[in-house]
């Protein structure tokens, strides 16, 4: 267990360690663990960022982070973190960050292992069942690479701060004191995307915490810069393969879902 001062209590014999603590509104800058980590919040929401992308994790999802993977983590308000750590050689053999579903059984097992003083045999049995529950949930990550050039970076940071701002690249250039042609060249060169496509990624990434919090699609669309919910849904589905309403469910969209969205 990890106490409020961040110390582990080891159960020995290669047992899973579980860190449980309140992390309301905190950010954990880029770091690595020697162990595999299952990043999960029993309440609230976590956002994990690595070179491979950004993942928004409500309590129904967790992220398997292989040992040695650099990542940063942001906790929303009212968030309680409860992260199991697995020694090398334990758990799935995923070599990249992988989203998993956390159902009722997995949830109770993690909380049980975090809180209970268990005999070694009972702990091993509970750990084995938890490991059996870890199944990958296919999701599309939404990557937002930042440019390096100071002129493009200034524009990029402003867009991230206010994704709903619908200013054109020329308008952004005037604000940043940069020529529009320069910015139009820098974004593809340094992010691999045109400015328009890059801003779409920013808007969709900004939408994920709002969707995970249960806000209506129409509200989310407006907050991230779309004039109509239908326009937002169309772009979201094109990029992720699913409509916003099913992104945080652990199932594929049905024909009825497609008809409704």
Coordinates of C-alpha atoms in Angstrom, one line a residue:
X1 CA 0.0 0.0 0.0
X2 CA 1.1 3.6 -0.6
X3 CA 0.4 5.9 2.3
X4 CA -0.3 9.6 2.1
X5 CA 3.4 10.3 2.1
X6 CA 3.9 8.0 -0.9
X7 CA 5.6 5.0 0.8
X8 CA 4.9 1.5 -0.3
X9 CA 4.3 -1.4 2.1
X10 CA 5.5 -4.6 0.4
X11 CA 3.7 -7.9 0.8
X12 CA 6.8 -9.8 -0.3
X13 CA 7.0 -13.0 -2.3
X14 CA 6.6 -11.1 -5.6
X15 CA 3.1 -10.0 -4.5
X16 CA 1.2 -7.2 -6.3
X17 CA 1.7 -3.9 -4.6
X18 CA -1.2 -1.5 -4.6
X19 CA -0.9 2.2 -4.2
X20 CA -4.1 3.8 -2.9
X21 CA -4.3 7.6 -2.2
X22 CA -6.3 10.7 -2.9
X23 CA -4.9 12.6 -5.9
X24 CA -7.5 15.4 -6.3
X25 CA -6.4 17.8 -9.0
X26 CA -2.7 16.7 -8.9
X27 CA -0.3 16.3 -11.8
X28 CA 2.5 13.8 -11.8
X29 CA 5.2 14.9 -14.3
X30 CA 7.0 12.5 -16.6
X31 CA 8.4 9.5 -14.7
X32 CA 9.1 5.8 -15.0
X33 CA 8.5 2.8 -12.8
X34 CA 10.7 -0.3 -12.5
X35 CA 7.4 -2.3 -12.2
X36 CA 4.5 -2.7 -14.6
X37 CA 1.7 -0.3 -13.5
X38 CA -2.1 -0.6 -13.8
X39 CA -3.1 3.1 -13.7
X40 CA -6.7 3.2 -12.4
X41 CA -8.9 5.6 -10.4
X42 CA -11.6 4.1 -8.2
X43 CA -13.4 7.4 -8.4
X44 CA -12.9 10.5 -10.5
X45 CA -10.7 10.4 -13.6
X46 CA -7.1 10.0 -14.6
X47 CA -5.4 11.2 -17.8
X48 CA -2.2 9.5 -18.7
X49 CA 0.2 10.8 -21.4
X50 CA 3.2 9.1 -23.0
X51 CA 5.0 9.4 -26.3
X52 CA 2.4 6.9 -27.7
X53 CA -0.6 9.1 -26.9
X54 CA -3.1 10.3 -24.3
X55 CA -5.6 8.2 -22.5
X56 CA -8.6 9.4 -20.4
X57 CA -9.5 6.8 -17.8
X58 CA -12.8 6.9 -15.9
X59 CA -13.3 4.1 -13.3
X60 CA -14.5 1.6 -15.9
X61 CA -11.0 1.7 -17.6
X62 CA -7.4 1.4 -16.6
X63 CA -4.1 1.6 -18.5
X64 CA -1.5 -1.1 -18.4
X65 CA 1.9 0.8 -18.4
X66 CA 4.9 -1.5 -19.1
X67 CA 7.9 -1.2 -16.8
X68 CA 10.2 1.6 -17.9
X69 CA 7.6 3.5 -20.0
X70 CA 7.9 7.2 -19.4
X71 CA 4.5 8.8 -18.7
X72 CA 2.8 11.7 -17.0
X73 CA -0.5 11.5 -15.1
X74 CA -3.1 14.1 -14.3
X75 CA -5.9 13.5 -11.7
X76 CA -9.2 15.3 -12.0
X77 CA -11.0 16.7 -8.9
X78 CA -12.5 14.1 -6.5
X79 CA -10.1 11.4 -7.8
X80 CA -8.9 8.5 -5.8
X81 CA -6.0 6.6 -7.3
X82 CA -5.7 2.9 -6.7
X83 CA -2.8 1.5 -8.9
X84 CA -1.6 -2.1 -8.7
X85 CA 2.1 -2.6 -9.5
X86 CA 3.4 -5.9 -10.9
X87 CA 6.9 -7.2 -10.7
X88 CA 8.8 -8.1 -13.9
X89 CA 7.4 -11.3 -15.4
X90 CA 4.0 -10.9 -13.9
X91 CA 0.8 -10.1 -15.7
X92 CA 0.2 -9.7 -19.5
X93 CA 3.1 -9.4 -21.8
X94 CA 2.0 -6.2 -23.4
X95 CA 5.0 -4.1 -24.5
X96 CA 3.1 -0.8 -25.0
X97 CA 0.5 1.1 -22.9
X98 CA -2.7 -0.9 -23.2
X99 CA -6.3 0.0 -22.1
X100 CA -8.2 -2.6 -20.2
X101 CA -11.7 -2.8 -18.9
X102 CA -12.3 -2.7 -15.2
X103 CA -15.5 -4.5 -14.5
X104 CA -17.2 -5.1 -11.1
X105 CA -15.0 -8.1 -10.2
X106 CA -11.7 -6.5 -11.1
X107 CA -12.7 -3.3 -9.2
X108 CA -13.5 -5.3 -6.0
X109 CA -10.3 -7.3 -6.3
X110 CA -8.1 -4.2 -6.6
X111 CA -9.8 -2.6 -3.6
X112 CA -9.6 -5.9 -1.7
X113 CA -5.8 -6.2 -2.4
X114 CA -5.3 -2.6 -1.4
X115 CA -7.1 -2.8 1.9
X116 CA -7.0 -6.3 3.2
X117 CA -4.5 -8.0 5.4
X118 CA -4.5 -11.3 3.6
X119 CA -2.6 -14.5 4.2
X120 CA -0.1 -15.2 1.5
X121 CA -2.1 -18.0 -0.1
X122 CA -5.3 -16.0 -0.1
X123 CA -3.5 -13.0 -1.6
X124 CA -2.0 -15.2 -4.4
X125 CA -5.5 -16.5 -5.3
X126 CA -7.0 -13.0 -5.4
X127 CA -4.1 -11.8 -7.5
X128 CA -4.5 -14.7 -10.0
X129 CA -8.1 -13.8 -10.5
X130 CA -7.3 -10.2 -11.0
X131 CA -4.7 -11.0 -13.6
X132 CA -7.3 -13.2 -15.4
X133 CA -9.6 -10.2 -15.6
X134 CA -7.2 -8.0 -17.6
X135 CA -8.5 -7.9 -21.1
X136 CA -7.5 -5.3 -23.7
X137 CA -10.1 -2.8 -24.9
X138 CA -9.4 -1.6 -28.4
X139 CA -9.3 2.2 -28.5
X140 CA -7.9 4.8 -30.8
X141 CA -5.5 7.1 -29.0
X142 CA -5.5 10.8 -29.8
X143 CA -2.0 12.1 -30.2
X144 CA -1.3 15.8 -30.1
X145 CA 2.5 16.3 -30.9
X146 CA 3.7 19.8 -30.2
X147 CA 5.9 21.8 -32.6
X148 CA 9.4 22.9 -31.5
X149 CA 9.7 26.2 -33.3
X150 CA 8.9 29.0 -30.9
X151 CA 6.5 30.7 -33.3
X152 CA 4.4 27.5 -34.0
X153 CA 4.7 26.5 -30.3
X154 CA 3.2 29.8 -29.2
X155 CA 0.2 29.2 -31.5
X156 CA -0.1 25.5 -30.4
X157 CA -0.2 26.4 -26.8
X158 CA -2.9 29.0 -27.3
X159 CA -5.0 26.5 -29.2
X160 CA -4.6 23.9 -26.5
X161 CA -5.6 26.5 -23.9
X162 CA -8.8 27.4 -25.9
X163 CA -9.7 24.7 -28.4
X164 CA -13.0 26.4 -29.1
X165 CA -11.4 29.5 -30.5
X166 CA -12.1 29.2 -34.2
X167 CA -9.5 31.7 -35.4
X168 CA -7.8 30.9 -38.8
X169 CA -4.2 30.2 -39.1
X170 CA -3.7 33.7 -40.5
X171 CA -5.3 35.2 -37.4
X172 CA -3.2 33.0 -35.1
X173 CA -0.2 34.1 -37.0
X174 CA -1.0 37.8 -36.4
X175 CA -1.4 37.2 -32.7
X176 CA 1.9 35.3 -32.6
X177 CA 3.8 37.7 -34.9
X178 CA 4.4 34.9 -37.5
X179 CA 3.7 34.7 -41.2
X180 CA 0.9 32.4 -42.1
X181 CA 3.1 30.7 -44.7
X182 CA 5.7 30.0 -42.1
X183 CA 3.2 28.5 -39.7
X184 CA 1.6 26.5 -42.6
X185 CA 5.1 25.0 -43.3
X186 CA 6.1 24.4 -39.6
X187 CA 3.0 22.4 -38.5
X188 CA 3.4 19.6 -41.0
X189 CA 7.2 19.6 -40.7
X190 CA 7.2 19.4 -36.9
X191 CA 3.9 17.6 -36.0
X192 CA 3.3 15.5 -39.1
X193 CA -0.1 17.2 -39.5
X194 CA -1.5 20.3 -41.2
X195 CA -2.7 23.0 -38.8
X196 CA -6.3 22.1 -39.4
X197 CA -5.8 18.4 -38.7
X198 CA -3.7 19.1 -35.7
X199 CA -6.4 21.4 -34.2
X200 CA -9.0 18.6 -34.8
X201 CA -6.8 16.3 -32.6
X202 CA -6.6 19.0 -29.9
X203 CA -10.4 19.4 -29.9
X204 CA -11.0 15.7 -29.7
X205 CA -8.5 15.2 -26.9
X206 CA -10.2 18.1 -25.0
X207 CA -13.5 16.4 -25.5
X208 CA -12.5 13.1 -23.9
X209 CA -12.6 14.2 -20.2
X210 CA -15.9 16.0 -20.8
X211 CA -17.4 12.8 -22.4
X212 CA -16.0 10.7 -19.6
X213 CA -17.6 13.0 -17.1
X214 CA -21.0 12.2 -18.7
X215 CA -21.7 15.6 -20.3
X216 CA -24.2 15.6 -23.2
X217 CA -22.6 15.4 -26.6
X218 CA -24.2 18.7 -27.6
X219 CA -22.5 20.4 -24.6
X220 CA -19.1 18.8 -25.4
X221 CA -19.4 19.8 -29.0
X222 CA -20.0 23.4 -28.2
X223 CA -17.2 23.5 -25.6
X224 CA -14.5 22.3 -28.0
X225 CA -15.5 24.4 -30.9
X226 CA -18.1 22.7 -33.1
X227 CA -21.1 24.6 -34.3
X228 CA -23.4 21.5 -34.2
X229 CA -23.4 18.2 -32.4
X230 CA -23.6 16.4 -35.8
X231 CA -20.4 18.0 -37.0
X232 CA -18.6 16.9 -33.8
X233 CA -20.0 13.4 -34.0
X234 CA -19.0 13.0 -37.6
X235 CA -15.4 14.1 -36.9
X236 CA -15.1 12.1 -33.7
X237 CA -16.3 8.9 -35.5
X238 CA -14.0 9.5 -38.4
X239 CA -11.0 9.7 -36.2
X240 CA -11.8 7.1 -33.5
X241 CA -14.1 4.7 -35.5
X242 CA -16.9 5.0 -32.9
X243 CA -19.4 7.7 -32.0
X244 CA -18.8 9.7 -28.8
X245 CA -21.5 8.0 -26.9
X246 CA -19.8 4.6 -27.2
X247 CA -16.1 5.6 -26.8
X248 CA -16.1 4.9 -23.1
X249 CA -18.1 1.7 -23.2
X250 CA -16.5 -1.7 -23.5
X251 CA -18.5 -2.8 -26.5
X252 CA -18.6 -2.0 -30.2
X253 CA -21.4 0.3 -31.5
X254 CA -24.5 -1.5 -32.6
X255 CA -26.6 -0.6 -35.7
X256 CA -29.0 1.1 -33.3
X257 CA -26.1 3.3 -32.0
X258 CA -25.1 4.2 -35.5
X259 CA -28.7 5.1 -36.3
X260 CA -29.1 7.3 -33.2
X261 CA -25.7 9.1 -33.9

